[in-house]
mmCIF file with all atom_site columns, C-alpha atoms in Angstrom:
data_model
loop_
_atom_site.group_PDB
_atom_site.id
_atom_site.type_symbol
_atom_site.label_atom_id
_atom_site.label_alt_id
_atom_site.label_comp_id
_atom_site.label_asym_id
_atom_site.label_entity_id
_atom_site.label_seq_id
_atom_site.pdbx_PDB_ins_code
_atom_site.Cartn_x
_atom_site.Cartn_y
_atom_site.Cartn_z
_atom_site.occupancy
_atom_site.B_iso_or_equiv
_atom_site.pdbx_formal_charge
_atom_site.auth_seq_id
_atom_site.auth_comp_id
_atom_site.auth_asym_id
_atom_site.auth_atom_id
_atom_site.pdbx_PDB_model_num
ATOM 1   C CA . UNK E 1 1   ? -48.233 20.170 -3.143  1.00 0.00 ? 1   UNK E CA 1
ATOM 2   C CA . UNK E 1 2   ? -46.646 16.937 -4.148  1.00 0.00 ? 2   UNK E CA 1
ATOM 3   C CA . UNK E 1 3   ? -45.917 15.968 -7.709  1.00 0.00 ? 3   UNK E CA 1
ATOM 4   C CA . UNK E 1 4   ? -46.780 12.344 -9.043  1.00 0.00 ? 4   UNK E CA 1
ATOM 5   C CA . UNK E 1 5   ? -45.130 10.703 -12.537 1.00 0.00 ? 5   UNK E CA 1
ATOM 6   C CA . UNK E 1 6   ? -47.545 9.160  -14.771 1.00 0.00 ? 6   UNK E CA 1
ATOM 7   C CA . UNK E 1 7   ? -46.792 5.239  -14.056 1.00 0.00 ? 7   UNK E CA 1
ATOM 8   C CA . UNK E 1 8   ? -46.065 4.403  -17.541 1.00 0.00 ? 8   UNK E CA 1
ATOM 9   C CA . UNK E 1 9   ? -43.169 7.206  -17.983 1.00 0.00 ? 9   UNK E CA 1
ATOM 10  C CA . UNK E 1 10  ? -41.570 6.372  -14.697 1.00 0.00 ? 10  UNK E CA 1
ATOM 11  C CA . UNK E 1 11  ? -41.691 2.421  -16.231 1.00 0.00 ? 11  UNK E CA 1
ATOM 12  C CA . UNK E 1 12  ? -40.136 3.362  -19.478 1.00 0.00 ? 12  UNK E CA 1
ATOM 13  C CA . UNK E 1 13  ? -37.555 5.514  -17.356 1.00 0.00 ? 13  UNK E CA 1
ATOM 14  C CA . UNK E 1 14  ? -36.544 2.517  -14.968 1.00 0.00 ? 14  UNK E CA 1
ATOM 15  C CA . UNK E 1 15  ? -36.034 0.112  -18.103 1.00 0.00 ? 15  UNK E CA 1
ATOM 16  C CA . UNK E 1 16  ? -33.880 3.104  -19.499 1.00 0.00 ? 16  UNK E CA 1
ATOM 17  C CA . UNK E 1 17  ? -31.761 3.059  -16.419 1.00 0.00 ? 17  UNK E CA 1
ATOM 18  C CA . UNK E 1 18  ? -31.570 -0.732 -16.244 1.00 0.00 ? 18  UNK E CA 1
ATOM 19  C CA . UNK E 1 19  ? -31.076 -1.365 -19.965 1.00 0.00 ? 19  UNK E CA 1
ATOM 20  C CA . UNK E 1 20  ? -28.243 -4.202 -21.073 1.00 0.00 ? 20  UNK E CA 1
ATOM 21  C CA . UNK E 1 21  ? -25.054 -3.301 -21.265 1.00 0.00 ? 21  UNK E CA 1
ATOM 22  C CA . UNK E 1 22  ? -24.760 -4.338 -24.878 1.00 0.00 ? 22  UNK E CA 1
ATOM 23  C CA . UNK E 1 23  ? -28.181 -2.404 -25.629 1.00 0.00 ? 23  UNK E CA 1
ATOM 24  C CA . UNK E 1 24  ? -26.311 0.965  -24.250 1.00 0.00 ? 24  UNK E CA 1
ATOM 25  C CA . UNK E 1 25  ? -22.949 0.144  -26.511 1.00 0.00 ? 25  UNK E CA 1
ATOM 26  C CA . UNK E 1 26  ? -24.612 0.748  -29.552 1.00 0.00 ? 26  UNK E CA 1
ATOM 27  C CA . UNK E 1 27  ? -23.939 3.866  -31.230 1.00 0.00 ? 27  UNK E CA 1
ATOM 28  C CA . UNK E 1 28  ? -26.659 6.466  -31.096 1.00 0.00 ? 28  UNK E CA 1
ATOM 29  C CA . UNK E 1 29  ? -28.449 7.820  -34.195 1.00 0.00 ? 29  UNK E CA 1
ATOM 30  C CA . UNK E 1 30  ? -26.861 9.775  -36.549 1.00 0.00 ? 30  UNK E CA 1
ATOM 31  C CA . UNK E 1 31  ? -27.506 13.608 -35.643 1.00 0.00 ? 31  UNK E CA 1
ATOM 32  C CA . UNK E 1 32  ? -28.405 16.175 -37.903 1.00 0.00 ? 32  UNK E CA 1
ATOM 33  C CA . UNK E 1 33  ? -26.614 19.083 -39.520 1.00 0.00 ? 33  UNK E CA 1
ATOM 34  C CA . UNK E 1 34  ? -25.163 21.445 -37.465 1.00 0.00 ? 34  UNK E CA 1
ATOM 35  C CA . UNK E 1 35  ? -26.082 19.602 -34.415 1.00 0.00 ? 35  UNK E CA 1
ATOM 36  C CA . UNK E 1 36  ? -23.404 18.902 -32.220 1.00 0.00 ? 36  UNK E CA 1
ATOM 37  C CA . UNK E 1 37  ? -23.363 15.506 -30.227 1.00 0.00 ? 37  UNK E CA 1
ATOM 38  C CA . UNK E 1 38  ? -22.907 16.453 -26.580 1.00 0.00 ? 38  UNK E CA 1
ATOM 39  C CA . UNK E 1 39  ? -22.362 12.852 -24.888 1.00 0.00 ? 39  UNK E CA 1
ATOM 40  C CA . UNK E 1 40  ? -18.830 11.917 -24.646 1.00 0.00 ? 40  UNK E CA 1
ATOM 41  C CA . UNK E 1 41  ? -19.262 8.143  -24.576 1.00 0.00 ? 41  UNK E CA 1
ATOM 42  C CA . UNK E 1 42  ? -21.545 8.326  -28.307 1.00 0.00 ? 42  UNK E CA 1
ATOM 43  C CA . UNK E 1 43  ? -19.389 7.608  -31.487 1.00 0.00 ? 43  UNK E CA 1
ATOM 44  C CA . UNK E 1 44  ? -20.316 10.337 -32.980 1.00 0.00 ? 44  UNK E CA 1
ATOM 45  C CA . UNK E 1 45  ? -18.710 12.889 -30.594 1.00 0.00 ? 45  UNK E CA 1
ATOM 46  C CA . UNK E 1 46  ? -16.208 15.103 -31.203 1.00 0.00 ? 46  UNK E CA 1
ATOM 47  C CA . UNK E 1 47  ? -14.343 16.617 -28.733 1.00 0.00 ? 47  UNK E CA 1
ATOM 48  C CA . UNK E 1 48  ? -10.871 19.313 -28.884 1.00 0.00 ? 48  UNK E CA 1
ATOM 49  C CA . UNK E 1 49  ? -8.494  18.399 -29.678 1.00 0.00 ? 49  UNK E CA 1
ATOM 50  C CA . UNK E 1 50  ? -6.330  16.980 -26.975 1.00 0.00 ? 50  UNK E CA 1
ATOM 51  C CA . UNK E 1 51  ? -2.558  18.312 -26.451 1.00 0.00 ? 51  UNK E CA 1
ATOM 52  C CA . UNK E 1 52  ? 0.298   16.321 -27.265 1.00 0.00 ? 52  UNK E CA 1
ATOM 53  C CA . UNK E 1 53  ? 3.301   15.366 -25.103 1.00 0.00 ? 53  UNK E CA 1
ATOM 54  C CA . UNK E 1 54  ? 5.773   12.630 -24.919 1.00 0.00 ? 54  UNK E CA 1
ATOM 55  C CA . UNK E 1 55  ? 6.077   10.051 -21.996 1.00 0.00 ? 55  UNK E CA 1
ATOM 56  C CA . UNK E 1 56  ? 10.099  8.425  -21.356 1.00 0.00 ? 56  UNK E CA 1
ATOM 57  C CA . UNK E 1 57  ? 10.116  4.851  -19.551 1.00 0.00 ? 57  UNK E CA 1
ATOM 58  C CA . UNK E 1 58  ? 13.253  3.040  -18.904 1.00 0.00 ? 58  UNK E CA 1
ATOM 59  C CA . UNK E 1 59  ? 12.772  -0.680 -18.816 1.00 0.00 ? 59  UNK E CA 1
ATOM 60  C CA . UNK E 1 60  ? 14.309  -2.862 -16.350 1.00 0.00 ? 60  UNK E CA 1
ATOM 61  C CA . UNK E 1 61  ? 17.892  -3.358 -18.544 1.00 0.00 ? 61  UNK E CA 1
ATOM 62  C CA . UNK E 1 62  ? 18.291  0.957  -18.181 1.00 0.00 ? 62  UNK E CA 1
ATOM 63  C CA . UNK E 1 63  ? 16.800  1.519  -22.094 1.00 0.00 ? 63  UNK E CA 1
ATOM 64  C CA . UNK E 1 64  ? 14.742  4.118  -22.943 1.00 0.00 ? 64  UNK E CA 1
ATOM 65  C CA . UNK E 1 65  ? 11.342  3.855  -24.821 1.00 0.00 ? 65  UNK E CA 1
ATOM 66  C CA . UNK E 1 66  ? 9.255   6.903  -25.661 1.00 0.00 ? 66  UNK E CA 1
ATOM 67  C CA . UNK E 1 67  ? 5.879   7.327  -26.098 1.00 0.00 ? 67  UNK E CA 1
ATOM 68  C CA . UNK E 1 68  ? 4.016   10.278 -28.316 1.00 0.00 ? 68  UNK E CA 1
ATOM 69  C CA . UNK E 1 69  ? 0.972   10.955 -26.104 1.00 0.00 ? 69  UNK E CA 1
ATOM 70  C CA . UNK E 1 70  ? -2.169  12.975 -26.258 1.00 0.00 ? 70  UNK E CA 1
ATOM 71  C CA . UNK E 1 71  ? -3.539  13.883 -22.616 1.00 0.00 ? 71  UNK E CA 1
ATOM 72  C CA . UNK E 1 72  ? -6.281  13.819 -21.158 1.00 0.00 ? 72  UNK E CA 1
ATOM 73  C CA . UNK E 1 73  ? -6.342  16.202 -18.222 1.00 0.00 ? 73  UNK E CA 1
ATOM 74  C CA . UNK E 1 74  ? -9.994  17.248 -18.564 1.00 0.00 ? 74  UNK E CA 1
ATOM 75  C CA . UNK E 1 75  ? -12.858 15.216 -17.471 1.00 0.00 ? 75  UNK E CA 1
ATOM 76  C CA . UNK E 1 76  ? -13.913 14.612 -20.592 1.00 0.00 ? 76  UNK E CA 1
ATOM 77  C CA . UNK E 1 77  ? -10.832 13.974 -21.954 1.00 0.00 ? 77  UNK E CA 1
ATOM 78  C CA . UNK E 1 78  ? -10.546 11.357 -19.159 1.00 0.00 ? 78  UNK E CA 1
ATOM 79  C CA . UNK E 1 79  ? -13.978 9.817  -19.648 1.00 0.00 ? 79  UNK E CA 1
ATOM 80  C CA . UNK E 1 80  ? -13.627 9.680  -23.471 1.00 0.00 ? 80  UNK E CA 1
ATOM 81  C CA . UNK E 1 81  ? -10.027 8.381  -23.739 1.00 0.00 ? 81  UNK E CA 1
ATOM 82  C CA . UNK E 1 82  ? -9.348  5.843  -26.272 1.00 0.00 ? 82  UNK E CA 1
ATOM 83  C CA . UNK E 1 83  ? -13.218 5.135  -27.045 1.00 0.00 ? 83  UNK E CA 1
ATOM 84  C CA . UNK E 1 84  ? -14.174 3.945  -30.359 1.00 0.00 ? 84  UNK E CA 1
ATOM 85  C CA . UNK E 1 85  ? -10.780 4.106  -31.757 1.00 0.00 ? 85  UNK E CA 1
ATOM 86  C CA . UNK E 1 86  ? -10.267 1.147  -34.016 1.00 0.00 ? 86  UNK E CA 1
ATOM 87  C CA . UNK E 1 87  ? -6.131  1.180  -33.439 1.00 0.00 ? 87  UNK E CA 1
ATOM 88  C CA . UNK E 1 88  ? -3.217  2.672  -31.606 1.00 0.00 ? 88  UNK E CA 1
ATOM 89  C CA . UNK E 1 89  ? -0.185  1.929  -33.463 1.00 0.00 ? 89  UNK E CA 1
ATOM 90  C CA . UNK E 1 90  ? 3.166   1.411  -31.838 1.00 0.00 ? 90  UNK E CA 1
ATOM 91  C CA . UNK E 1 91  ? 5.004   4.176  -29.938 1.00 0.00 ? 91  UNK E CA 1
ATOM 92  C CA . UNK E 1 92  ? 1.402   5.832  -29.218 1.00 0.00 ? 92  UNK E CA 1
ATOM 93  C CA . UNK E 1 93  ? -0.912  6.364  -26.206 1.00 0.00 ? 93  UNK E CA 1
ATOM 94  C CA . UNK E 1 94  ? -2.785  8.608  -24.310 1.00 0.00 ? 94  UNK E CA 1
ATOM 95  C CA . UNK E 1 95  ? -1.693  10.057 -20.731 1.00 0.00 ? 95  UNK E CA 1
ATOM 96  C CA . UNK E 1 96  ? -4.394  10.433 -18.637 1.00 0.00 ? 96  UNK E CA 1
ATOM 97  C CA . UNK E 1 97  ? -3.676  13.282 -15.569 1.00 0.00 ? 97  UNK E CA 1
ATOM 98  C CA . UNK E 1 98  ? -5.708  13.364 -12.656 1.00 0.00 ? 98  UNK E CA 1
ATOM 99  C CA . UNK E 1 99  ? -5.527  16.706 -9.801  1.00 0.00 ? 99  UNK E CA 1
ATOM 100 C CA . UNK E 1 100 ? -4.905  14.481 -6.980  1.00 0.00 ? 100 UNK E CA 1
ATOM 101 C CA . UNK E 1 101 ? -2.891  11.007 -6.647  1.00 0.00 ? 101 UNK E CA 1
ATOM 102 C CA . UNK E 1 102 ? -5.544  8.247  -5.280  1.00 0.00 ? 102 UNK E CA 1
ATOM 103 C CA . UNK E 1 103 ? -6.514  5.029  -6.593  1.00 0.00 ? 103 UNK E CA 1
ATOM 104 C CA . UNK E 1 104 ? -7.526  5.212  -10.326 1.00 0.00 ? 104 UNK E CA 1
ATOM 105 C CA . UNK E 1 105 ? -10.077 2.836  -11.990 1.00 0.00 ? 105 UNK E CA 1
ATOM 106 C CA . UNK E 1 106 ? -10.571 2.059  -15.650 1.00 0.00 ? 106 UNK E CA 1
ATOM 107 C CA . UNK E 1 107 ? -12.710 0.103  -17.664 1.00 0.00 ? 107 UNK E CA 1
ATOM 108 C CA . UNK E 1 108 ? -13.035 -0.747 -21.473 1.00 0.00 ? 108 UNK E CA 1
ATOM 109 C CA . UNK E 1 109 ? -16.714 0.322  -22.153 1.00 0.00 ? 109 UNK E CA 1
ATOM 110 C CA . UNK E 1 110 ? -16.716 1.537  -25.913 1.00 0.00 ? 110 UNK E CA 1
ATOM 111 C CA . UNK E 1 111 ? -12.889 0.984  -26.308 1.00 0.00 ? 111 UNK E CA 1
ATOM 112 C CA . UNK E 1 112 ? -11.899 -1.464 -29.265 1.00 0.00 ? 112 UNK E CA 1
ATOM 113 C CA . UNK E 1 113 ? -8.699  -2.259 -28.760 1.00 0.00 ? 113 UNK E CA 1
ATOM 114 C CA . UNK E 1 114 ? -6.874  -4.126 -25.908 1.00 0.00 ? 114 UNK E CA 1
ATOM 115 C CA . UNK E 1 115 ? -4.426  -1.720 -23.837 1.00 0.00 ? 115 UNK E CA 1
ATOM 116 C CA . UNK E 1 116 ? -2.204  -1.946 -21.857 1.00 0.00 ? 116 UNK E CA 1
ATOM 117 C CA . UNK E 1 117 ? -2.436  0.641  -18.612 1.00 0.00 ? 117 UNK E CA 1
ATOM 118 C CA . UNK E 1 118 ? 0.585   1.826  -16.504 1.00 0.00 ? 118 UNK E CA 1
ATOM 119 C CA . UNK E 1 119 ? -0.411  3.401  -13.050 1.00 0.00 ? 119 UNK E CA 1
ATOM 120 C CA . UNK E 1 120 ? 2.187   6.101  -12.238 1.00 0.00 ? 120 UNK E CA 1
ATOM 121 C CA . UNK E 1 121 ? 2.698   7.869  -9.104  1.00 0.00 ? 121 UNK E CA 1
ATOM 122 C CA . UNK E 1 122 ? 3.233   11.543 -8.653  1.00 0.00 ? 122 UNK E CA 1
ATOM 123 C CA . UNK E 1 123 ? 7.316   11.348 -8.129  1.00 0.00 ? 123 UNK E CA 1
ATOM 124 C CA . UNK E 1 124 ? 7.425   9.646  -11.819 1.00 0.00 ? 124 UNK E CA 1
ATOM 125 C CA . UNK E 1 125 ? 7.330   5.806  -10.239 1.00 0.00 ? 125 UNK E CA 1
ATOM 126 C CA . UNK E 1 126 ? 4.946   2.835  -12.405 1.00 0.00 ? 126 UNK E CA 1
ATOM 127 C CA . UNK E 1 127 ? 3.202   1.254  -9.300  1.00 0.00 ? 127 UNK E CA 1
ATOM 128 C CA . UNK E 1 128 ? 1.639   -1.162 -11.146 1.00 0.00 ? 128 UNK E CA 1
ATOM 129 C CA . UNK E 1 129 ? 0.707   -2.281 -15.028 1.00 0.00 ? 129 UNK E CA 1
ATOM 130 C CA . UNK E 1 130 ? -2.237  -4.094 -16.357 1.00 0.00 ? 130 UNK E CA 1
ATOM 131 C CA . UNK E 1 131 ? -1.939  -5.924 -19.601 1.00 0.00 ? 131 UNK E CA 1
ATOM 132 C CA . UNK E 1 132 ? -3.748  -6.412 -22.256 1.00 0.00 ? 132 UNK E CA 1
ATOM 133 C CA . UNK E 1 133 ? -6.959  -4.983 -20.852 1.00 0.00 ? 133 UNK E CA 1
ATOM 134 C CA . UNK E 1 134 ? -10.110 -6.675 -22.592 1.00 0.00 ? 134 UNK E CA 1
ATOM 135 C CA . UNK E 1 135 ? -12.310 -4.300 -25.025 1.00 0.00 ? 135 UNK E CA 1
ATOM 136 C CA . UNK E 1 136 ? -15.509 -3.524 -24.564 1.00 0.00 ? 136 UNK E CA 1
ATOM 137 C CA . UNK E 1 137 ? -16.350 -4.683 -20.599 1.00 0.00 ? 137 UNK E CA 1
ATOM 138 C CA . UNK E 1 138 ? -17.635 -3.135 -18.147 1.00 0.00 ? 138 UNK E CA 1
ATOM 139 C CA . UNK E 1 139 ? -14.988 -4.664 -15.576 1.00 0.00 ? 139 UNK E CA 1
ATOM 140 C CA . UNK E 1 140 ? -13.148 -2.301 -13.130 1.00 0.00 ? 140 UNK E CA 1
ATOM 141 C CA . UNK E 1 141 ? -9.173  -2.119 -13.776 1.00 0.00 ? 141 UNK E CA 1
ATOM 142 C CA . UNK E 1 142 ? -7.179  -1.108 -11.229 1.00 0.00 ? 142 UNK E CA 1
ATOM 143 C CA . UNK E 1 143 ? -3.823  -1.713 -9.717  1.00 0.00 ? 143 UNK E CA 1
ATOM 144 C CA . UNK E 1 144 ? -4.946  -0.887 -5.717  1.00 0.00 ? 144 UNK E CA 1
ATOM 145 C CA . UNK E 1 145 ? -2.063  2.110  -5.214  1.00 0.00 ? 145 UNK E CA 1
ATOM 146 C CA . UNK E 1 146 ? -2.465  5.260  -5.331  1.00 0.00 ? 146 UNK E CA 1
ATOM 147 C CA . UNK E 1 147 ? -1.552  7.218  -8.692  1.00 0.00 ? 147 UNK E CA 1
ATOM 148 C CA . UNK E 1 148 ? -1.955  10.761 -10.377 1.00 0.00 ? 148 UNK E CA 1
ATOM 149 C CA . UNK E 1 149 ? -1.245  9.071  -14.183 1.00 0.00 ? 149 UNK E CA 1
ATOM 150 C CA . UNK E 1 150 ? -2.458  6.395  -16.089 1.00 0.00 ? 150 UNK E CA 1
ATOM 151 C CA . UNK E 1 151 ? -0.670  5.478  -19.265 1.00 0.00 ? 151 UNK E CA 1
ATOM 152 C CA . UNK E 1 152 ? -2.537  3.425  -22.076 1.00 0.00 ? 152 UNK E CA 1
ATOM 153 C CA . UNK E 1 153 ? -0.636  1.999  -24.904 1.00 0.00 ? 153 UNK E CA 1
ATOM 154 C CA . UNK E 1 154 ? -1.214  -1.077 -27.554 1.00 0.00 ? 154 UNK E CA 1
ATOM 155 C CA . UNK E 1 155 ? -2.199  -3.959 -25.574 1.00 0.00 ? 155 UNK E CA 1
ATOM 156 C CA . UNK E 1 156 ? 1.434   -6.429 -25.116 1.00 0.00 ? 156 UNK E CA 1
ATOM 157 C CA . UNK E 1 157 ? 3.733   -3.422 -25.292 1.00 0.00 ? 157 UNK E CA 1
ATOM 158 C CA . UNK E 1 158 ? 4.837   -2.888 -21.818 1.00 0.00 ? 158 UNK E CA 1
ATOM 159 C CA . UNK E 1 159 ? 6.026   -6.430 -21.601 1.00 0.00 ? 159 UNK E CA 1
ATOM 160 C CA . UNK E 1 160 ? 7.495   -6.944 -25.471 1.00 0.00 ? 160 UNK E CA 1
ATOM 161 C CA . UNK E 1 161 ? 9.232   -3.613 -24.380 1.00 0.00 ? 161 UNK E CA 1
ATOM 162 C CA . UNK E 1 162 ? 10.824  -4.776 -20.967 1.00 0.00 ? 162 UNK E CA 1
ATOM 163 C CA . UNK E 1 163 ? 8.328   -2.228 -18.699 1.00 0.00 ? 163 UNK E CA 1
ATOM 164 C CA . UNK E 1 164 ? 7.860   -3.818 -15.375 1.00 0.00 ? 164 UNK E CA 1
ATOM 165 C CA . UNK E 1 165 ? 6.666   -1.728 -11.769 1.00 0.00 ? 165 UNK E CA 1
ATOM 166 C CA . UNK E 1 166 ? 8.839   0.026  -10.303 1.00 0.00 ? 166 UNK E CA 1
ATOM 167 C CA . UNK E 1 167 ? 10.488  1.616  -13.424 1.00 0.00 ? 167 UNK E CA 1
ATOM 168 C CA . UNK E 1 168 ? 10.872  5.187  -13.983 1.00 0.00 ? 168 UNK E CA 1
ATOM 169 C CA . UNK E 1 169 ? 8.924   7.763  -16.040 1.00 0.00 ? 169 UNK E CA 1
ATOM 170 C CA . UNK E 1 170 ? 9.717   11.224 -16.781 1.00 0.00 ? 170 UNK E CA 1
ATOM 171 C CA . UNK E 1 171 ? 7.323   13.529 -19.101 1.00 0.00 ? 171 UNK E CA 1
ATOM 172 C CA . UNK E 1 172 ? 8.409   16.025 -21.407 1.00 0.00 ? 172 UNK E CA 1
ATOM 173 C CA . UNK E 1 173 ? 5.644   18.786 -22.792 1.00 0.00 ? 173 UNK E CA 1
ATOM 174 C CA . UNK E 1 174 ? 3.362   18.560 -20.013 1.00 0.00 ? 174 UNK E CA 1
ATOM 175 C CA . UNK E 1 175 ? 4.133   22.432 -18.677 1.00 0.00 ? 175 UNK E CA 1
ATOM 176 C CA . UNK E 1 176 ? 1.962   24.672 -19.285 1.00 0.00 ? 176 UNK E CA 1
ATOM 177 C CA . UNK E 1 177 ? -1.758  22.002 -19.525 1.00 0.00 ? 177 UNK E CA 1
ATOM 178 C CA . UNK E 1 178 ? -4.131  22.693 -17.133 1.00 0.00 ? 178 UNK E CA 1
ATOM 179 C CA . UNK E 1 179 ? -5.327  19.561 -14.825 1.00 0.00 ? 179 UNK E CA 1
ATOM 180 C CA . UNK E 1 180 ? -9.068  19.974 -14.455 1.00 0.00 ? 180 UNK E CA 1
ATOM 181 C CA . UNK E 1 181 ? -10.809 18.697 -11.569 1.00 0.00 ? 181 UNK E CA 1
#
């Protein structure tokens, strides 16, 4: 026995699936008492909160600049990240930690700000930055090389702070949170 959609709800789906870009940015109704918001792209979701760590990078003279981070090691945590948030001051980011090092992607749907994001490689090594990321676009951001960390921090502070590839990272605080796949 096959199964047919009515015409008109399979139309209404396809335009749902096809809508504008813009037309999906816009925040999603407010929700009522007591009712929790379940989609981790809508403004209006709140998620755990996210544990804290600290990221060290030595810039190319042998400094040291630290960064207070909150990580994302979830997959919501990593498809959230710095969404909706209207600033990111100065010596703050977020650390994103994926199970296995391969080529990570980014874009800026529903983020505000312009970041900057530093691809890091399992032994600690930045294989590649991209700066100054534009907000809210849909364009994929990615450095080619494989990486298990992506660091995000106020777009123009890896280069006002002497951060090139190839530098060095260490992580402090990071024992003990669980990657999940």
């Amino acid at each position: 026995m096959s199964r047919r959609w009515p015409r008109g709800l399979c139309a209404v789906l396809l335009l749902m699936a096809w809508a504008a870009p813009e037309a999906r940015d816009k925040p999603s109704p407010p929700v009522g008492r007591g009712r929790k918001v379940m989609d981790v792209d809508a403004k209006e979701y709140v998620g755990p909160t996210l544990p804290r760590a600290r990221v060290r990078l030595e810039d190319a003279s042998g400094g040291v600049h630290r960064v207070d981070v909150e990580v994302a090691a979830t997959p919501e945590a990593r498809t959230r990240g710095l969404m909706w948030r209207q600033e990111l001051p100065a010596g703050q980011g977020m650390l994103f930690i994926f199970p296995e090092e391969e080529v990570q992607s980014f874009w800026m749907r529903n983020t505000l700000i312009p970041l900057d994001m530093l691809f890091i490689d399992s032994a600690g090594k930045i294989v590649g930055i991209v700066e100054n990321a534009q907000p809210r676009t849909l364009t994929s951001r990615s450095v080619g090389l494989p990486g298990r960390y992506v660091l995000e921090v106020p777009g123009g502070w890896s280069r006002a702070s002497g951060i090139a590839r190839g530098g060095t990272v260490r992580f402090q605080g990071l024992e003990g949170i669980p990657v999940v796949p």
